Structures are given as C-alpha cells and as structure tokens.
mmCIF file of C-alpha atoms in Angstrom:
data_model
loop_
_atom_site.group_PDB
_atom_site.id
_atom_site.type_symbol
_atom_site.label_atom_id
_atom_site.label_comp_id
_atom_site.label_asym_id
_atom_site.label_seq_id
_atom_site.Cartn_x
_atom_site.Cartn_y
_atom_site.Cartn_z
ATOM 1 C CA UNK A 246 0.000 0.000 0.000
ATOM 2 C CA UNK A 247 1.256 3.496 -0.891
ATOM 3 C CA UNK A 248 1.313 5.984 1.986
ATOM 4 C CA UNK A 249 0.114 9.450 1.024
ATOM 5 C CA UNK A 250 1.361 12.179 3.355
ATOM 6 C CA UNK A 251 -0.694 15.147 2.139
ATOM 7 C CA UNK A 252 -2.257 16.827 -0.850
ATOM 8 C CA UNK A 253 0.316 18.792 -2.849
ATOM 9 C CA UNK A 254 -1.183 20.879 -5.649
ATOM 10 C CA UNK A 255 -3.567 21.052 -8.567
ATOM 11 C CA UNK A 256 -2.276 21.874 -12.051
ATOM 12 C CA UNK A 257 -4.857 23.398 -14.363
ATOM 13 C CA UNK A 258 -4.948 24.616 -17.945
ATOM 14 C CA UNK A 259 -5.981 28.234 -18.554
ATOM 15 C CA UNK A 260 -6.970 29.686 -21.911
ATOM 16 C CA UNK A 261 -6.817 33.170 -20.345
ATOM 17 C CA UNK A 262 -3.853 32.898 -18.007
ATOM 18 C CA UNK A 263 -3.925 36.545 -16.888
ATOM 19 C CA UNK A 264 -7.646 36.352 -16.142
ATOM 20 C CA UNK A 265 -7.286 33.145 -14.147
ATOM 21 C CA UNK A 266 -4.473 34.651 -12.063
ATOM 22 C CA UNK A 267 -6.371 37.893 -11.531
ATOM 23 C CA UNK A 268 -9.391 35.991 -10.207
ATOM 24 C CA UNK A 269 -7.267 33.741 -7.989
ATOM 25 C CA UNK A 270 -5.519 36.711 -6.390
ATOM 26 C CA UNK A 271 -8.052 39.562 -6.385
ATOM 27 C CA UNK A 272 -11.181 37.489 -5.771
ATOM 28 C CA UNK A 273 -10.095 34.231 -4.091
ATOM 29 C CA UNK A 274 -7.205 35.788 -2.163
ATOM 30 C CA UNK A 275 -4.251 33.580 -3.142
ATOM 31 C CA UNK A 276 -0.699 34.856 -3.602
ATOM 32 C CA UNK A 277 0.846 34.868 -7.066
ATOM 33 C CA UNK A 278 4.396 33.542 -6.696
ATOM 34 C CA UNK A 279 6.364 34.740 -9.701
ATOM 35 C CA UNK A 280 8.543 31.805 -10.702
ATOM 36 C CA UNK A 281 9.844 33.360 -13.903
ATOM 37 C CA UNK A 282 8.429 30.495 -15.968
ATOM 38 C CA UNK A 283 6.698 31.668 -19.169
ATOM 39 C CA UNK A 284 3.163 30.363 -19.491
ATOM 40 C CA UNK A 285 2.927 29.056 -15.917
ATOM 41 C CA UNK A 286 1.558 30.880 -12.870
ATOM 42 C CA UNK A 287 1.942 29.522 -9.331
ATOM 43 C CA UNK A 288 -0.607 30.418 -6.634
ATOM 44 C CA UNK A 289 0.092 30.038 -2.932
ATOM 45 C CA UNK A 290 -2.186 29.623 0.112
ATOM 46 C CA UNK A 291 0.149 28.343 2.855
ATOM 47 C CA UNK A 292 3.741 27.240 3.437
ATOM 48 C CA UNK A 293 3.818 25.250 0.182
ATOM 49 C CA UNK A 294 5.510 27.051 -2.724
ATOM 50 C CA UNK A 295 2.143 26.720 -4.450
ATOM 51 C CA UNK A 296 -1.038 24.694 -4.254
ATOM 52 C CA UNK A 297 -2.473 25.739 -7.613
ATOM 53 C CA UNK A 298 -0.639 26.220 -10.906
ATOM 54 C CA UNK A 299 -2.193 27.557 -14.084
ATOM 55 C CA UNK A 300 -0.592 26.495 -17.349
ATOM 56 C CA UNK A 301 -1.443 28.562 -20.411
ATOM 57 C CA UNK A 302 -3.416 26.458 -22.878
ATOM 58 C CA UNK A 303 -6.700 24.600 -23.089
ATOM 59 C CA UNK A 304 -8.998 24.959 -20.067
ATOM 60 C CA UNK A 305 -9.199 21.876 -17.859
ATOM 61 C CA UNK A 306 -7.443 20.087 -15.034
ATOM 62 C CA UNK A 307 -4.034 18.690 -15.942
ATOM 63 C CA UNK A 308 -3.184 16.833 -12.726
ATOM 64 C CA UNK A 309 -3.989 16.514 -9.033
ATOM 65 C CA UNK A 310 -0.981 15.756 -6.823
ATOM 66 C CA UNK A 311 -0.190 14.139 -3.482
ATOM 67 C CA UNK A 312 3.044 13.962 -1.504
ATOM 68 C CA UNK A 313 4.836 10.836 -0.328
ATOM 69 C CA UNK A 314 7.525 10.698 2.339
ATOM 70 C CA UNK A 315 10.657 10.829 0.185
ATOM 71 C CA UNK A 316 12.555 9.442 -2.827
ATOM 72 C CA UNK A 317 12.471 5.902 -1.456
ATOM 73 C CA UNK A 318 8.721 6.060 -0.955
ATOM 74 C CA UNK A 319 8.310 7.454 -4.465
ATOM 75 C CA UNK A 320 10.340 4.587 -5.948
ATOM 76 C CA UNK A 321 8.268 2.065 -4.009
ATOM 77 C CA UNK A 322 5.081 3.761 -5.203
ATOM 78 C CA UNK A 323 6.231 3.465 -8.808
ATOM 79 C CA UNK A 324 6.931 -0.243 -8.344
ATOM 80 C CA UNK A 325 3.616 -0.814 -6.578
ATOM 81 C CA UNK A 326 1.604 0.952 -9.284
ATOM 82 C CA UNK A 327 3.332 -0.944 -12.074
ATOM 83 C CA UNK A 328 2.720 -4.231 -10.269
ATOM 84 C CA UNK A 329 -0.984 -3.343 -10.238
ATOM 85 C CA UNK A 330 -0.986 -2.790 -13.990
ATOM 86 C CA UNK A 331 -0.744 1.010 -14.170
ATOM 87 C CA UNK A 332 1.460 2.741 -16.721
ATOM 88 C CA UNK A 333 3.678 5.151 -14.781
ATOM 89 C CA UNK A 334 5.506 8.173 -16.166
ATOM 90 C CA UNK A 335 8.499 9.620 -14.354
ATOM 91 C CA UNK A 336 8.905 13.363 -14.603
ATOM 92 C CA UNK A 337 12.165 14.891 -15.756
ATOM 93 C CA UNK A 338 14.135 17.744 -14.226
ATOM 94 C CA UNK A 339 12.076 20.402 -16.024
ATOM 95 C CA UNK A 340 8.802 18.817 -14.849
ATOM 96 C CA UNK A 341 10.042 18.725 -11.253
ATOM 97 C CA UNK A 342 11.303 22.302 -11.434
ATOM 98 C CA UNK A 343 7.974 23.588 -12.746
ATOM 99 C CA UNK A 344 6.173 21.849 -9.896
ATOM 100 C CA UNK A 345 8.794 22.869 -7.315
ATOM 101 C CA UNK A 346 9.344 19.300 -6.158
ATOM 102 C CA UNK A 347 12.347 17.014 -5.884
ATOM 103 C CA UNK A 348 10.876 14.269 -8.059
ATOM 104 C CA UNK A 349 7.525 13.064 -9.345
ATOM 105 C CA UNK A 350 5.694 10.290 -11.117
ATOM 106 C CA UNK A 351 2.342 10.374 -12.872
ATOM 107 C CA UNK A 352 -0.352 7.878 -13.778
ATOM 108 C CA UNK A 353 -4.026 7.791 -14.695
ATOM 109 C CA UNK A 354 -6.414 6.378 -12.113
ATOM 110 C CA UNK A 355 -8.960 3.760 -13.286
ATOM 111 C CA UNK A 356 -11.424 6.551 -14.125
ATOM 112 C CA UNK A 357 -9.143 8.760 -16.234
ATOM 113 C CA UNK A 358 -8.006 11.280 -13.623
ATOM 114 C CA UNK A 359 -4.322 12.153 -13.927
ATOM 115 C CA UNK A 360 -2.631 11.773 -10.536
ATOM 116 C CA UNK A 361 0.892 12.898 -9.690
ATOM 117 C CA UNK A 362 2.864 11.652 -6.689
ATOM 118 C CA UNK A 363 5.699 13.894 -5.552
ATOM 119 C CA UNK A 364 8.400 14.142 -2.927
ATOM 120 C CA UNK A 365 10.420 17.119 -1.764
ATOM 121 C CA UNK A 366 7.730 19.746 -2.301
ATOM 122 C CA UNK A 367 9.282 23.172 -1.799
ATOM 123 C CA UNK A 368 8.404 25.150 1.328
ATOM 124 C CA UNK A 369 8.582 28.938 1.516
ATOM 125 C CA UNK A 370 9.661 30.357 4.864
ATOM 126 C CA UNK A 371 8.221 33.822 4.398
ATOM 127 C CA UNK A 372 4.596 34.582 5.278
ATOM 128 C CA UNK A 373 1.955 34.373 2.566
ATOM 129 C CA UNK A 374 1.242 37.694 0.851
ATOM 130 C CA UNK A 375 -2.392 37.238 -0.152
ATOM 131 C CA UNK A 376 -3.875 39.050 -3.111
ATOM 132 C CA UNK A 377 -6.601 40.249 -0.728
ATOM 133 C CA UNK A 378 -7.585 39.573 2.867
ATOM 134 C CA UNK A 379 -9.871 36.568 2.391
ATOM 135 C CA UNK A 380 -8.668 34.821 5.571
ATOM 136 C CA UNK A 381 -7.304 31.730 3.791
ATOM 137 C CA UNK A 382 -5.053 29.655 6.041
ATOM 138 C CA UNK A 383 -4.382 26.537 3.958
ATOM 139 C CA UNK A 384 -5.117 24.363 0.958
ATOM 140 C CA UNK A 385 -7.772 22.135 2.509
ATOM 141 C CA UNK A 386 -8.746 19.367 0.099
ATOM 142 C CA UNK A 387 -9.408 18.432 -3.495
ATOM 143 C CA UNK A 388 -12.303 16.571 -5.031
ATOM 144 C CA UNK A 389 -12.288 14.345 -8.121
ATOM 145 C CA UNK A 390 -15.085 12.881 -10.212
ATOM 146 C CA UNK A 391 -15.561 9.197 -11.021
ATOM 147 C CA UNK A 392 -18.510 7.313 -12.534
ATOM 148 C CA UNK A 393 -18.594 4.778 -9.679
ATOM 149 C CA UNK A 394 -17.870 6.169 -6.227
ATOM 150 C CA UNK A 395 -17.679 2.748 -4.562
ATOM 151 C CA UNK A 396 -15.065 1.602 -7.095
ATOM 152 C CA UNK A 397 -13.154 4.851 -6.572
ATOM 153 C CA UNK A 398 -13.115 4.243 -2.824
ATOM 154 C CA UNK A 399 -11.911 0.704 -3.415
ATOM 155 C CA UNK A 400 -9.048 2.027 -5.543
ATOM 156 C CA UNK A 401 -7.975 4.747 -3.104
ATOM 157 C CA UNK A 402 -8.319 2.561 0.007
ATOM 158 C CA UNK A 403 -6.473 -0.483 -1.344
ATOM 159 C CA UNK A 404 -3.788 1.174 -3.477
ATOM 160 C CA UNK A 405 -3.295 4.032 -1.007
ATOM 161 C CA UNK A 406 -3.880 4.716 2.684
ATOM 162 C CA UNK A 407 -7.101 6.691 2.150
ATOM 163 C CA UNK A 408 -9.903 5.805 4.589
ATOM 164 C CA UNK A 409 -13.596 6.556 4.175
ATOM 165 C CA UNK A 410 -14.766 9.076 6.735
ATOM 166 C CA UNK A 411 -18.341 9.356 5.476
ATOM 167 C CA UNK A 412 -20.504 8.439 2.486
ATOM 168 C CA UNK A 413 -23.244 10.448 0.811
ATOM 169 C CA UNK A 414 -25.151 7.595 -0.786
ATOM 170 C CA UNK A 415 -23.675 6.673 -4.162
ATOM 171 C CA UNK A 416 -22.974 10.352 -4.808
ATOM 172 C CA UNK A 417 -19.788 10.925 -2.804
ATOM 173 C CA UNK A 418 -17.151 9.407 -0.560
ATOM 174 C CA UNK A 419 -15.139 11.664 1.762
ATOM 175 C CA UNK A 420 -11.713 10.228 2.594
ATOM 176 C CA UNK A 421 -8.912 11.074 4.988
ATOM 177 C CA UNK A 422 -5.165 10.437 4.841
ATOM 178 C CA UNK A 423 -4.476 12.088 8.207
ATOM 179 C CA UNK A 424 -6.725 13.289 11.019
ATOM 180 C CA UNK A 425 -8.544 15.887 8.875
ATOM 181 C CA UNK A 426 -12.028 14.560 8.051
ATOM 182 C CA UNK A 427 -11.205 14.574 4.357
ATOM 183 C CA UNK A 428 -8.286 15.667 2.216
ATOM 184 C CA UNK A 429 -9.722 13.801 -0.779
ATOM 185 C CA UNK A 430 -13.312 13.447 -1.915
ATOM 186 C CA UNK A 431 -14.715 11.578 -4.897
ATOM 187 C CA UNK A 432 -18.053 12.661 -6.350
ATOM 188 C CA UNK A 433 -20.121 10.776 -8.885
ATOM 189 C CA UNK A 434 -19.636 12.196 -12.369
ATOM 190 C CA UNK A 435 -19.838 10.841 -15.882
ATOM 191 C CA UNK A 436 -16.375 12.092 -16.860
ATOM 192 C CA UNK A 437 -13.055 12.392 -15.023
ATOM 193 C CA UNK A 438 -12.263 15.831 -13.712
ATOM 194 C CA UNK A 439 -11.691 18.130 -10.775
ATOM 195 C CA UNK A 440 -14.933 18.778 -8.906
ATOM 196 C CA UNK A 441 -13.456 21.542 -6.733
ATOM 197 C CA UNK A 442 -10.489 22.813 -4.736
ATOM 198 C CA UNK A 443 -10.975 23.802 -1.100
ATOM 199 C CA UNK A 444 -9.337 26.498 0.996
ATOM 200 C CA UNK A 445 -9.765 26.719 4.745
ATOM 201 C CA UNK A 446 -10.293 30.154 6.288
ATOM 202 C CA UNK A 447 -9.414 31.373 9.772
ATOM 203 C CA UNK A 448 -12.818 32.460 11.063
ATOM 204 C CA UNK A 449 -16.495 31.854 10.486
ATOM 205 C CA UNK A 450 -16.771 35.560 9.730
ATOM 206 C CA UNK A 451 -14.383 35.088 6.797
ATOM 207 C CA UNK A 452 -16.917 32.837 5.048
ATOM 208 C CA UNK A 453 -19.581 35.518 5.217
ATOM 209 C CA UNK A 454 -17.257 38.394 4.345
ATOM 210 C CA UNK A 455 -16.142 36.405 1.305
ATOM 211 C CA UNK A 456 -19.758 35.686 0.403
ATOM 212 C CA UNK A 457 -20.477 39.406 0.218
ATOM 213 C CA UNK A 458 -17.238 40.026 -1.673
ATOM 214 C CA UNK A 459 -18.289 37.455 -4.304
ATOM 215 C CA UNK A 460 -21.802 38.840 -4.568
ATOM 216 C CA UNK A 461 -20.499 42.365 -5.117
ATOM 217 C CA UNK A 462 -18.444 41.079 -8.065
ATOM 218 C CA UNK A 463 -21.251 39.002 -9.590
ATOM 219 C CA UNK A 464 -19.358 35.748 -9.081
ATOM 220 C CA UNK A 465 -21.543 32.672 -9.569
ATOM 221 C CA UNK A 466 -22.152 31.127 -6.143
ATOM 222 C CA UNK A 467 -22.899 27.465 -6.671
ATOM 223 C CA UNK A 468 -23.837 26.544 -3.107
ATOM 224 C CA UNK A 469 -23.816 28.128 0.329
ATOM 225 C CA UNK A 470 -23.170 29.520 2.764
ATOM 226 C CA UNK A 471 -24.181 26.287 4.442
ATOM 227 C CA UNK A 472 -22.853 23.641 6.791
ATOM 228 C CA UNK A 473 -21.951 20.067 5.902
ATOM 229 C CA UNK A 474 -23.120 17.509 8.511
ATOM 230 C CA UNK A 475 -20.258 15.161 7.582
ATOM 231 C CA UNK A 476 -17.246 17.399 8.263
ATOM 232 C CA UNK A 477 -19.106 20.030 10.282
ATOM 233 C CA UNK A 478 -17.540 22.704 8.087
ATOM 234 C CA UNK A 479 -19.305 25.875 7.012
ATOM 235 C CA UNK A 480 -18.936 26.043 3.235
ATOM 236 C CA UNK A 481 -19.205 28.345 0.249
ATOM 237 C CA UNK A 482 -18.710 27.087 -3.330
ATOM 238 C CA UNK A 483 -18.223 29.444 -6.263
ATOM 239 C CA UNK A 484 -17.207 29.264 -9.911
ATOM 240 C CA UNK A 485 -14.051 30.886 -11.238
ATOM 241 C CA UNK A 486 -12.683 31.257 -14.760
ATOM 242 C CA UNK A 487 -11.713 28.209 -16.817
ATOM 243 C CA UNK A 488 -14.564 26.223 -15.238
ATOM 244 C CA UNK A 489 -12.725 25.793 -11.924
ATOM 245 C CA UNK A 490 -14.871 25.579 -8.787
ATOM 246 C CA UNK A 491 -13.402 26.965 -5.571
ATOM 247 C CA UNK A 492 -14.622 26.386 -2.015
ATOM 248 C CA UNK A 493 -14.041 28.297 1.204
ATOM 249 C CA UNK A 494 -14.730 26.422 4.421
ATOM 250 C CA UNK A 495 -14.302 26.840 8.153
ATOM 251 C CA UNK A 496 -14.394 24.395 11.070
ATOM 252 C CA UNK A 497 -13.599 21.048 9.480
ATOM 253 C CA UNK A 498 -13.814 18.052 11.792
ATOM 254 C CA UNK A 499 -10.653 16.210 12.865
ATOM 255 C CA UNK A 500 -10.786 12.498 13.575
ATOM 256 C CA UNK A 501 -8.303 11.931 16.378
ATOM 257 C CA UNK A 502 -9.455 8.480 17.486
ATOM 258 C CA UNK A 503 -8.997 6.197 14.483
ATOM 259 C CA UNK A 504 -10.117 3.094 16.342
ATOM 260 C CA UNK A 505 -13.426 4.624 17.387
ATOM 261 C CA UNK A 506 -14.458 6.280 14.119
ATOM 262 C CA UNK A 507 -16.911 4.499 11.856
ATOM 263 C CA UNK A 508 -18.002 5.906 8.478
ATOM 264 C CA UNK A 509 -21.533 7.206 8.395
ATOM 265 C CA UNK A 510 -23.996 6.937 5.512
ATOM 266 C CA UNK A 511 -26.120 9.898 4.437
ATOM 267 C CA UNK A 512 -28.958 9.799 1.933
ATOM 268 C CA UNK A 513 -28.460 12.678 -0.538
ATOM 269 C CA UNK A 514 -32.223 12.764 -1.151
ATOM 270 C CA UNK A 515 -32.835 13.494 2.541
ATOM 271 C CA UNK A 516 -33.143 17.209 3.253
ATOM 272 C CA UNK A 517 -30.235 18.395 5.367
ATOM 273 C CA UNK A 518 -27.893 15.586 4.352
ATOM 274 C CA UNK A 519 -25.630 18.003 2.473
ATOM 275 C CA UNK A 520 -26.502 21.305 4.137
ATOM 276 C CA UNK A 521 -27.599 21.240 7.767
ATOM 277 C CA UNK A 522 -28.966 24.759 7.287
ATOM 278 C CA UNK A 523 -31.377 23.414 4.644
ATOM 279 C CA UNK A 524 -30.228 25.693 1.853
ATOM 280 C CA UNK A 525 -30.447 24.720 -1.814
ATOM 281 C CA UNK A 526 -27.777 22.244 -2.871
ATOM 282 C CA UNK A 527 -26.268 21.083 -6.142
ATOM 283 C CA UNK A 528 -23.179 19.264 -7.319
ATOM 284 C CA UNK A 529 -20.339 21.721 -7.936
ATOM 285 C CA UNK A 530 -19.351 22.299 -11.561
ATOM 286 C CA UNK A 531 -16.486 20.007 -12.569
ATOM 287 C CA UNK A 532 -13.458 21.110 -14.548
ATOM 288 C CA UNK A 533 -12.860 18.279 -17.068
ATOM 289 C CA UNK A 534 -9.650 16.277 -17.161
ATOM 290 C CA UNK A 535 -7.234 17.084 -19.991
ATOM 291 C CA UNK A 536 -4.597 14.949 -21.609
ATOM 292 C CA UNK A 537 -1.736 16.223 -19.437
ATOM 293 C CA UNK A 538 1.382 18.012 -20.551
ATOM 294 C CA UNK A 539 4.849 17.352 -19.187
ATOM 295 C CA UNK A 540 4.891 13.673 -18.343
ATOM 296 C CA UNK A 541 4.446 11.454 -21.408
ATOM 297 C CA UNK A 542 4.619 7.715 -21.986
#
C-alpha cells in the first residue's frame, strides 16, 4: 500500500492565463508567486511554494498531486503501481522544477483522472502575501469525479492509505489520509475531472465576508453559505474562470481516534444531508480532465 502524506497541488490549464491569475488573487485571495516560468503561474495559500498552478493552454485540469515521504517512498510507489498494472511516467528535471518538487511520477487512475505523486515539495519560509484579505489559512482538500464512487473508494483505500470518513449515498465518498475529516473526496460524475479545490479560512466571519465580496463582483455562487453535517464545516462554493470551482470552508472536523471512528452513511435525497442549514444544494461544476502536458509515456 502506498502511503500518502498530504495533498500537494492542482495543475490546471488556462486559456486566459492573466484572467485566471487575476481571479485567484483579487477574488479568491491567493498569492501569485512569480517563478519566472513563461506560461505558468503559481498560486500560494500556505507554506507550500504553491497549491495551484495555471498552465497557459486549453482549459481543464491537468493533474492533481499528493506527496509521499521521500525518494524511497516514491520509488516504491512506482513499483507498486506498475505491479498493479498502471502505466507510470516519471517526470524529468524540467517537470520537477515547474512543480517545485524534488521528483515526481504520474499515472491515470482507473477513471481517467491524472494523478501525480511527488516528494520534496518546496516550502517557503516567508509569510503568505495574499492578493486580498480573504482569511485563507491553507489548501484544505481536493475533489475528483468518477462514474462509480464505490469503485473509486476501493481504488484509493487499497492502493493508497485513504480511509472513508463518510458516504453520501452513491454520490460521494469523503476520505482522509491524516486526522482531517477529508483531504480527498470523490463525487459521482460521468467524466473524469476536478470537482473543486478547497481552501480553509481562519474564522467563520471570513466565510460571510467572502460571500459578500463574491456577490459584489457578480461571481456565480454554486452553493452556500451552508454547513456540511459530515465534516461540520461551514462552506461556500463558487465558480471561477476556466470552469474551476473553488470552495471556502471553516471548522472542518478532525478524527483523532482512528479506532473509534466508523463511516456514516447519508442519503443525498434526505433534506439536510448536504446542508444542515437546509439551503439549496447542487453538485459543484467540474473542470474536465485534460490529456496532461509534461509527463508522457
């Protein structure tokens, strides 16, 4: 089994690179880290060099990445994946440099999502310089689409150390790789893609201040403010350029007693199963998966 340490980043194609960066900084509140790489923009939320990278080109998600413990763990992951029948691509020096990691491999999950595993992700010592004061404290989680959520859980829980925290019928599985209720979620969708990226904020008030900020700028709010009964987090989903859905949330549950926790099962048709505050709910808009650049067979 491959041990995932954390989420690392999302890499996304942007037809309008300047517009995507402007939204991520001036509306979302991320920091643009100028890496001097033409056609690539790195966005930062926490101590990671970046958690979101836009690559100039066709709109769509290129890859979603997770960290492993080190070069040895990465080599073992490559061997494990190949033994399970996956075709694995190893990134070169330029690929690693663009992602600000020591080394990486890539593969497609059984549903067509491109996954990258990395080690040596670069940390920046200086404080984050946000594009605006949105209250973001960290890159919280990422969510992928798959046609069969149960099969996706089986893949992530047997190939990797992901554990189901809660289920929302056949519509979603929320999985943890540490004590945070979920760092990875899989939603039911007909095509592979990135359902959303999540950013935690410092205070409950930040969610509502951001809500007003989005409304004033006519940003499409997909869902919220509301509160998820699974994680306990107050949420707000909204659509950015390039078809990328962002989420702010506050107050996510931590599961500190692994032995005592049992996954719960929620019926998505039951009112309140997605939003305890009984607001209108819908599946966030998914950014479709692209044929990725960089790592090739």
